[in-house]
XYZ file of C-alpha atoms in Angstrom:
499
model
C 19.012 86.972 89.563
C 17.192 85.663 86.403
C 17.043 87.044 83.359
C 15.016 86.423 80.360
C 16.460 85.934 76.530
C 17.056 89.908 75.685
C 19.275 92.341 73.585
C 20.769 95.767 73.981
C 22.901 98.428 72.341
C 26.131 99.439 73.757
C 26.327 102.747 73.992
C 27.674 105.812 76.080
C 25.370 109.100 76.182
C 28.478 110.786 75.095
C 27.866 109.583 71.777
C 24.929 110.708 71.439
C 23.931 113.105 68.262
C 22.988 116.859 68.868
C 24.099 120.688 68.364
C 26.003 120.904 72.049
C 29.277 119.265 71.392
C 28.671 116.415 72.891
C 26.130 113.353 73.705
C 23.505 114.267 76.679
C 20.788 112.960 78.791
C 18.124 115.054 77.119
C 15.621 114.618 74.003
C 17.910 112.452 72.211
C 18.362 110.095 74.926
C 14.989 110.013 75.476
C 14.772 109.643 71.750
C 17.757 106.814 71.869
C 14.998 105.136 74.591
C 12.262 104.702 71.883
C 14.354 103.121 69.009
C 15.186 101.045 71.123
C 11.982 99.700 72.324
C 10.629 100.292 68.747
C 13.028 97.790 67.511
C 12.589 94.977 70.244
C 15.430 95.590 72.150
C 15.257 95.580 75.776
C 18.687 96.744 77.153
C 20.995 100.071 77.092
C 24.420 99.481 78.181
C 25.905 102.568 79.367
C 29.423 103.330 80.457
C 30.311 104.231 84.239
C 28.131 107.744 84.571
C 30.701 109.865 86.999
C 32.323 113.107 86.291
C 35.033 112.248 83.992
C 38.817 113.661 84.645
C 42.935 112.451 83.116
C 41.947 111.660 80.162
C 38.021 112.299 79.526
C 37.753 108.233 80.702
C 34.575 107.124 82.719
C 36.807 104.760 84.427
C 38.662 107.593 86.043
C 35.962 109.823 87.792
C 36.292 112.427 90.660
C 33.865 110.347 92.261
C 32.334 107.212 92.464
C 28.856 108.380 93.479
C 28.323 112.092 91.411
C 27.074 112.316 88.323
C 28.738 113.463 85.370
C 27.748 117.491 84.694
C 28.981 117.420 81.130
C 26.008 114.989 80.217
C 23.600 117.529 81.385
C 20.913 118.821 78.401
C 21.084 122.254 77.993
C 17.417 122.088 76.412
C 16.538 120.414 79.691
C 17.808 123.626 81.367
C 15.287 125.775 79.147
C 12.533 123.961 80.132
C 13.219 123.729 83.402
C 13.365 127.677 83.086
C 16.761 127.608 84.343
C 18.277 129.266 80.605
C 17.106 131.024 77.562
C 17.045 129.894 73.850
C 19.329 132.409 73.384
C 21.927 131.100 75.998
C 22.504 128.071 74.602
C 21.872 129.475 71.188
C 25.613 131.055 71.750
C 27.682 128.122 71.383
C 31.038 127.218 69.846
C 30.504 125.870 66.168
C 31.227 122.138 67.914
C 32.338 119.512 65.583
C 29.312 116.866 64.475
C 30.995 113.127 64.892
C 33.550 113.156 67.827
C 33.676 115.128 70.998
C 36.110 118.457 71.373
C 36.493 117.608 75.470
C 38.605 121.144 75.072
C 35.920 123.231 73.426
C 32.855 121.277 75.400
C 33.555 121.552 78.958
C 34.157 125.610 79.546
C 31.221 126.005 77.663
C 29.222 123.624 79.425
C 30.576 124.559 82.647
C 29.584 128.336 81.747
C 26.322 127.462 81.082
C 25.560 125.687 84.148
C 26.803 128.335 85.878
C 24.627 130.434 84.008
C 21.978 128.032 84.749
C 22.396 128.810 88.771
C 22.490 132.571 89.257
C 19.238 131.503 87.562
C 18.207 129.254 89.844
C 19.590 131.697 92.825
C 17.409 134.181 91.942
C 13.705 132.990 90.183
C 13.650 129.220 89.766
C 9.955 127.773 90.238
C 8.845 126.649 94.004
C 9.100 123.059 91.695
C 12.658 123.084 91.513
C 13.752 124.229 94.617
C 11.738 121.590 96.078
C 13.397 118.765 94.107
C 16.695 120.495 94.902
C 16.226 120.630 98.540
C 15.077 116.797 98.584
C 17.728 115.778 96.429
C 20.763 117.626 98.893
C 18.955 115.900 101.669
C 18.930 112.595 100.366
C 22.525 112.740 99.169
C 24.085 114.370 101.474
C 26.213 110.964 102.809
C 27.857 111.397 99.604
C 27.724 115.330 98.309
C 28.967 117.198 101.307
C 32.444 115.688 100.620
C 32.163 115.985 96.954
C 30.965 119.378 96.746
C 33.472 120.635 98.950
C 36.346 118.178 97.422
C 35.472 119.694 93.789
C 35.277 123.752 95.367
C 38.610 122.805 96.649
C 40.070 121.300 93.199
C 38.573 124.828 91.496
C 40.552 126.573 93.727
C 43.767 125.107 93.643
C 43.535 125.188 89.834
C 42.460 121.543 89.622
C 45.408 120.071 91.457
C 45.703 116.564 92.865
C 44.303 116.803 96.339
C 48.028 115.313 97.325
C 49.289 118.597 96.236
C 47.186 120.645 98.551
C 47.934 122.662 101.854
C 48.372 120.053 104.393
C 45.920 120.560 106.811
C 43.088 120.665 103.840
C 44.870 116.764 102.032
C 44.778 115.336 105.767
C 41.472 116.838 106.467
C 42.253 118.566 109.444
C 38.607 119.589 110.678
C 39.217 123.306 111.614
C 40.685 123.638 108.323
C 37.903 121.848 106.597
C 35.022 124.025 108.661
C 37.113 127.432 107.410
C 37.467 126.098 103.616
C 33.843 125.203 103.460
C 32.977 129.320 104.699
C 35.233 130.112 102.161
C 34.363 128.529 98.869
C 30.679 128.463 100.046
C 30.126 129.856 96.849
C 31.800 127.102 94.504
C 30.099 124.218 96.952
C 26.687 125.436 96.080
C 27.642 125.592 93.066
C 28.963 121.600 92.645
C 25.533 120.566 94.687
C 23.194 122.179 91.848
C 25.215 120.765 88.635
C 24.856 117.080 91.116
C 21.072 118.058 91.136
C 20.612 119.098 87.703
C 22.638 115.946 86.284
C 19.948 113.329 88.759
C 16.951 115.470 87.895
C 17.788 114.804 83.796
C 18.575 111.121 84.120
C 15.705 110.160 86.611
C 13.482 111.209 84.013
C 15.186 109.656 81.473
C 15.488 106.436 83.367
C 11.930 106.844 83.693
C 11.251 107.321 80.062
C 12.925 103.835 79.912
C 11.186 102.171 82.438
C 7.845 103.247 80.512
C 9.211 101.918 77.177
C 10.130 98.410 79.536
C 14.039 99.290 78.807
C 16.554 98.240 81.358
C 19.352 100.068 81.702
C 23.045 98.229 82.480
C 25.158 100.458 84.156
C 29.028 99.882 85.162
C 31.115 100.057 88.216
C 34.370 100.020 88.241
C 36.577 97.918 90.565
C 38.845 100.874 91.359
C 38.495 104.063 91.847
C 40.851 107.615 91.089
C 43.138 108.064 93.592
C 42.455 112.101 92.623
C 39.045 111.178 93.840
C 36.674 112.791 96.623
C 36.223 109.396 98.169
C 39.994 108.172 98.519
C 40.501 111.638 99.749
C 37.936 111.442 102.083
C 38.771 107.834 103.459
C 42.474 107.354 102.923
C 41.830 104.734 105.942
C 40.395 102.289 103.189
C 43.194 102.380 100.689
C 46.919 101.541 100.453
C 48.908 105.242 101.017
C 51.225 106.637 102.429
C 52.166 109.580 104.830
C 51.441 111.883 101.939
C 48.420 110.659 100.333
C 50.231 108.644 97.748
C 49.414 105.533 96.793
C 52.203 103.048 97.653
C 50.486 100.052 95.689
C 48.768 100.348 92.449
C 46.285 98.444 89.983
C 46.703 97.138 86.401
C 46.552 93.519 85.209
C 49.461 91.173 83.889
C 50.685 91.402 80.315
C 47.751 89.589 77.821
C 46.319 90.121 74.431
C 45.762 93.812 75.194
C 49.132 94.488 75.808
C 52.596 93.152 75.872
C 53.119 94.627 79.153
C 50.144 94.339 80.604
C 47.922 97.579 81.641
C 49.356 99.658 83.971
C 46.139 101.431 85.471
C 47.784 103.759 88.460
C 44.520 103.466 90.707
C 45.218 102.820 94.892
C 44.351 99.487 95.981
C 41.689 98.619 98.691
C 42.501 97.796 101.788
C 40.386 94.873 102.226
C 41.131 93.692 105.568
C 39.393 97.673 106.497
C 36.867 96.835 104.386
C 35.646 93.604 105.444
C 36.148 95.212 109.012
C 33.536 97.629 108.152
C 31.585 95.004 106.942
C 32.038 96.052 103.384
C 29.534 99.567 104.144
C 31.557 101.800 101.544
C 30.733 99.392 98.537
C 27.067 98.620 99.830
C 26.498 102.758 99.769
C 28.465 102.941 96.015
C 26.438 99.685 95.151
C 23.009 101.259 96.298
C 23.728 104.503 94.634
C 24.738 103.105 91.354
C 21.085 101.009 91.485
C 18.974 104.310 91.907
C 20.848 104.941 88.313
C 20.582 102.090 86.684
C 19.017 98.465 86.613
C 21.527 96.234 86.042
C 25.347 96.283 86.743
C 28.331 95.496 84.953
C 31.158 94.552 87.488
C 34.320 95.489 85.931
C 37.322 93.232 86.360
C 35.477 91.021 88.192
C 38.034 88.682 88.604
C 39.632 91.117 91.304
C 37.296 90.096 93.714
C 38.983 87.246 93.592
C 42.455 88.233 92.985
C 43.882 91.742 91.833
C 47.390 92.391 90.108
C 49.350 94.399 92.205
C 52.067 96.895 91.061
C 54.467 98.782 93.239
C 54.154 102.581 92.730
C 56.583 104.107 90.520
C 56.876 101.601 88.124
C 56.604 102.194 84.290
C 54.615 99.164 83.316
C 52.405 96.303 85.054
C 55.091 93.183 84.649
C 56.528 93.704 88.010
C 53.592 92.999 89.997
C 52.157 90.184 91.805
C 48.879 88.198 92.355
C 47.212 89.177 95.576
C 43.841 87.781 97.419
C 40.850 89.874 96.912
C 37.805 89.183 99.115
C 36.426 86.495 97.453
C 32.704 85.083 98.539
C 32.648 86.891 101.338
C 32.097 90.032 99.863
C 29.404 89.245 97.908
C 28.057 87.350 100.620
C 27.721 90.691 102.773
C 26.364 92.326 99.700
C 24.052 90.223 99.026
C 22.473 90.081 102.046
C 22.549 94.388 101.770
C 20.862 94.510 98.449
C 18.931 90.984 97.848
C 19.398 89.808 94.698
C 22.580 90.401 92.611
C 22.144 92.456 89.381
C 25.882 91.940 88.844
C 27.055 91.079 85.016
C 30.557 89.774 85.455
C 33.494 91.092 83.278
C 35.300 87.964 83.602
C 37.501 88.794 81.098
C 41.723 88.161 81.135
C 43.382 86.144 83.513
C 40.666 83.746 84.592
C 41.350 81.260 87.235
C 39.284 78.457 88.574
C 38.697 80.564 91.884
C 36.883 83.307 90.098
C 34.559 80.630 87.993
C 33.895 78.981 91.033
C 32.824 82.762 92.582
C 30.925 83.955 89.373
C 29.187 80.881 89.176
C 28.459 80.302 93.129
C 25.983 83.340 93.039
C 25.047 82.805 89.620
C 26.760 86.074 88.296
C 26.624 85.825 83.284
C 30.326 86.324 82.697
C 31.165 87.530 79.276
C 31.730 86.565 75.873
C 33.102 88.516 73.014
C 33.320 86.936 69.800
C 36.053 89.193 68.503
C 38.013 86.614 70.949
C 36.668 83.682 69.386
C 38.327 82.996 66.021
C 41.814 81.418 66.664
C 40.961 78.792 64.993
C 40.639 76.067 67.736
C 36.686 74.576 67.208
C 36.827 74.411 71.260
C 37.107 77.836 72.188
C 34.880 78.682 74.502
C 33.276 82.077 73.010
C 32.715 80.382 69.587
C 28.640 79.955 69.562
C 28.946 76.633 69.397
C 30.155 76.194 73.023
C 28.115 79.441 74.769
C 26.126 78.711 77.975
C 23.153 80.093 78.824
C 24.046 82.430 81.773
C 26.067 84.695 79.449
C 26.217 88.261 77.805
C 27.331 87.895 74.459
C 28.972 90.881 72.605
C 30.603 91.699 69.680
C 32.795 93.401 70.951
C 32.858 96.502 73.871
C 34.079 99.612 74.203
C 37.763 98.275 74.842
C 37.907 96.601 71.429
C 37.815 97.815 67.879
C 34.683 98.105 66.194
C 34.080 94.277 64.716
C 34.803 95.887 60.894
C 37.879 97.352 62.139
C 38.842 94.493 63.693
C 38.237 92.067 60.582
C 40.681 94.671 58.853
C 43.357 94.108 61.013
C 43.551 90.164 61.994
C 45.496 87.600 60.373
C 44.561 85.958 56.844
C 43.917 82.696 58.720
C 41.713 84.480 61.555
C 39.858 86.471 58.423
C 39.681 82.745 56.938
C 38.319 80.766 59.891
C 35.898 83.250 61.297
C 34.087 83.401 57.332
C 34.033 79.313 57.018
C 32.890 79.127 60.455
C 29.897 82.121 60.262
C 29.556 80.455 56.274
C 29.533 84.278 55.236
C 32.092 85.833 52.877
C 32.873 88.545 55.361
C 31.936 91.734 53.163
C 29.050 92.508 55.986
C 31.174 91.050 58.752
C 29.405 93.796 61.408
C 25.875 92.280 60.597
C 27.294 88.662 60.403
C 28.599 88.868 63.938
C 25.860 90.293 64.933
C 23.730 87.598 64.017
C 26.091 85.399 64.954
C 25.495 87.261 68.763
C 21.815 87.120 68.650
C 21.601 83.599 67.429
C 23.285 82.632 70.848
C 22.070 80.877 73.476
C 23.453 83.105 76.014
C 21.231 85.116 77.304
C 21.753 88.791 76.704
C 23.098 90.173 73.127
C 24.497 92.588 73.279
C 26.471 95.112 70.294
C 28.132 98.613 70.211
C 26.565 100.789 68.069
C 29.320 101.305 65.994
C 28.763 97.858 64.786
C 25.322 97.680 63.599
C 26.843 101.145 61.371
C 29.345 98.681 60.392
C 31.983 101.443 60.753
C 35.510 100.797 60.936
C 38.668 101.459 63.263
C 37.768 105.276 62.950
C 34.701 104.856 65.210
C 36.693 102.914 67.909
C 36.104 104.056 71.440
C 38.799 103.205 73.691
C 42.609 101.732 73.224
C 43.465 100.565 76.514
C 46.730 101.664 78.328
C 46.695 104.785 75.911
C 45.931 107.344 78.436
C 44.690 109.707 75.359
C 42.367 110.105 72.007
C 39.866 107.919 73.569
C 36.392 107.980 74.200
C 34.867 110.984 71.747
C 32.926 108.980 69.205
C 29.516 110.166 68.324
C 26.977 108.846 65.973
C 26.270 111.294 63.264
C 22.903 112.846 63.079
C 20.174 110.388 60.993
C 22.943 107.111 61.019
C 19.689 105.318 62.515
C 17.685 105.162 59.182
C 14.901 102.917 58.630
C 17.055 99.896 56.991
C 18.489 99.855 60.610
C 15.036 99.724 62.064
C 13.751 97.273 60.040
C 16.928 94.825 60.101
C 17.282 95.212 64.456
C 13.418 94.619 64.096
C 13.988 91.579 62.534
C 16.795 90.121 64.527
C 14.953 90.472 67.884
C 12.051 88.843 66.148
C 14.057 85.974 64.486
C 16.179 85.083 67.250
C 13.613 85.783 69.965
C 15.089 88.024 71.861
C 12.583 90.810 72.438
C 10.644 88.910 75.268
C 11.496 91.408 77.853
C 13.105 90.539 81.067
């Protein structure tokens, strides 16, 4: 797929300002939309969009395909007649800047609930319509999800592993007599499903108007406390019990001494490719009716994937193994057409996965945090970018670029100010320019950067399994000297062409 010279923001609706204790998918997204078409930009890089679990991470979901109910507006819910002012008037006094996951979700969850005896008993002949298309059109999906999450409720949120043994190996009679059971619960999990595609359709409409593309994320692997690895166990490495007996994480690198020790099941790919690959083209289609574009995550798995016996306490005792290679995007290609695949291809790269990344003529990555070492041929110093990249600062798994400028050596500090020909006291702004003055092809920044805020405002330490991911952007941090300056970038660098 081609793309033409653009630039985005990187950033997760979580972190999004409001009164509701967290970042949602309603009238500041849509205001979030407009700055960024104001300003030129032409991208939104999200984070994966699934209901969130261990650790509040979007990379471990209960489900590959659902949406993620705590990103639900409860404004949207008042217009949609679904709540009162007054409902969500009644709120915990939620902290401004960072996300109480404690405090938000059994308030949220209470209001959604809320938000269906009201839909039970007087929603509009609107809604009900929308809701009965939507459970139609999902059902390949929501049937197991709905009843995977009643089941979760009510064995207290336990592992599905944990559960009676007929309901963890699916036994069907069991299954039939659990569904009559938590009937209840299920209809509730289908209209939070509903109510979380309603919001971001129109939002991703909103974008479309303002000529916005949206870059979603999909994760190589998937929870094994998931409603797809407990609904297909066939496709993934477990045992008798529904354990995994294989797990994921990479090698030690420059995230981690001993490497990152991830816990998710492996993929049978043998099954897969058997199957002709139908489970990824269904999580690959539903993704797209999301988003526009797709960041592949670990890309280089496809290609080869770290594996890690189960039990251990790190990721050095594991070994390379063969992922599917060409062949898998060969299938899904011919599924979907055109690729809108960005390729993480960061870590452990081997000539295998260039040769794959560049065969279907997938932009790997670049972050410039990596770049300053010192060696002139680095690869992600500007210099030496190709076109068919995606340029950041940095991402969600690094520091914010001040942050990180605190904490590198003097000689890093030293090379990275005689090579940008800046003195580093507005190192954010210099690397962003540094970005957009690329030749790659997408530019892309957190927000946190263009703020130029420090460690404080990182997202996400990798291989610390808590304190991540509840940064938000403080109400007015975009002021008009933000405006004006992105304004200016896109314009200088030309990179608000569209794409």
């Amino acid at each position: 797929m081609k793309f033409s010279r653009s630039s985005g923001i990187l950033l997760h609706p979580t972190s999004l300002p409001g009164s509701y204790g967290i970042g949602d998918i309603g009238p500041q997204a849509h205001r979030w939309i407009d700055f960024l078409a104001d300003t030129g930009c032409r991208l939104w890089q999200v984070l994966p969009l699934g209901p969130t679990g261990f650790g509040d991470s979007p990379y471990q979901c209960f489900s590959a395909f659902a949406g993620n109910p705590y990103l639900v507006s409860p404004e949207g819910l008042v217009e949609d007649g679904l709540l009162s002012q007054a409902e969500i008037a009644d709120r915990p006094d939620f902290p401004a800047e960072d996300v109480d996951y404690g405090a938000v979700i059994p308030w949220k969850l209470e209001i959604l609930d809320k938000a269906y005896a009201h839909f039970s008993e007087n929603a509009s002949h609107e809604v009900r319509q929308a809701y009965r298309s939507f459970e139609e059109q999902q059902t390949h999906w929501l049937d197991d999800f709905s009843l995977f999450m009643a089941l979760k409720e009510a064995h207290g949120g336990g592992p599905w592993v944990d559960w009676p043994v007929a309901l963890r190996n699916r036994d069907a009679q069991a299954l039939e007599q659990a569904l009559k059971d938590h009937l209840g619960s299920v209809k509730r999990q289908i209209f939070r499903q509903f109510i979380f595609f309603r919001q971001w359709n129109a939002l991703r409409n909103h974008a479309h108007k303002r000529d916005i593309k949206i870059i979603g994320d999909i994760p190589i692997f998937v929870a094994h406390d998931s409603a797809e690895v407990w609904a297909r166990p066939e496709l993934f490495y477990l045992d008798g019990d529904g354990n995994p007996t294989v797990v994921a994480g990479v090698p030690p690198d420059y995230f981690s001494e001993t490497g990152q020790l991830w816990g998710n099941p492996l993929y049978r790919w043998e099954v897969h490719a058997a199957k002709n690959y139908a489970w990824w083209i269904d999580r690959f289609q539903a993704v797209l009716q999301l988003v526009d574009l797709v960041r592949l995550d670990h890309f280089r798995g496809f290609a080869g994937y770290w594996e890690v016996p189960a039990g251990e306490e790190t990721a050095v005792k594991g070994r390379w193994m063969p992922g599917p290679g060409k062949h898998f995007f060969r299938v899904l290609q011919e599924a979907i057409g055109e690729l809108p695949i960005l390729a993480e291809d960061l870590g452990v790269i081997t000539p295998d996965v260039v040769d794959m990344r560049d065969y279907f003529g997938l932009p790997g990555m670049i972050i410039l945090q990596f770049a300053f070492y010192g060696d002139p041929a680095e690869p992600f110093l500007p210099h030496n970018h190709l076109k068919n990249r995606v340029v950041y600062t940095g991402t969600h798994d690094n520091d914010t670029t001040a942050g990180w400028f605190d904490r590198v050596s003097e000689s890093e500090r030293d090379f990275c100010r005689r090579y940008l020909g800046r003195d580093g006291q507005g190192i954010a702004w210099d690397m962003i320019r540094a970005a957009w003055s690329s030749v790659a092809v997408f530019a892309i920044a957190p927000l946190q950067d263009f703020l130029g805020l420090g460690n404080e405002a990182r997202m996400n330490y990798p291989g610390n399994p808590r304190g991540n991911w509840s940064w938000r952007m403080s109400t007015g941090a975009i002021d008009q000297d933000l405006r004006e300056r992105l304004s200016e970038f896109n314009r200088l660098y030309q990179r608000n062409s569209g794409l």
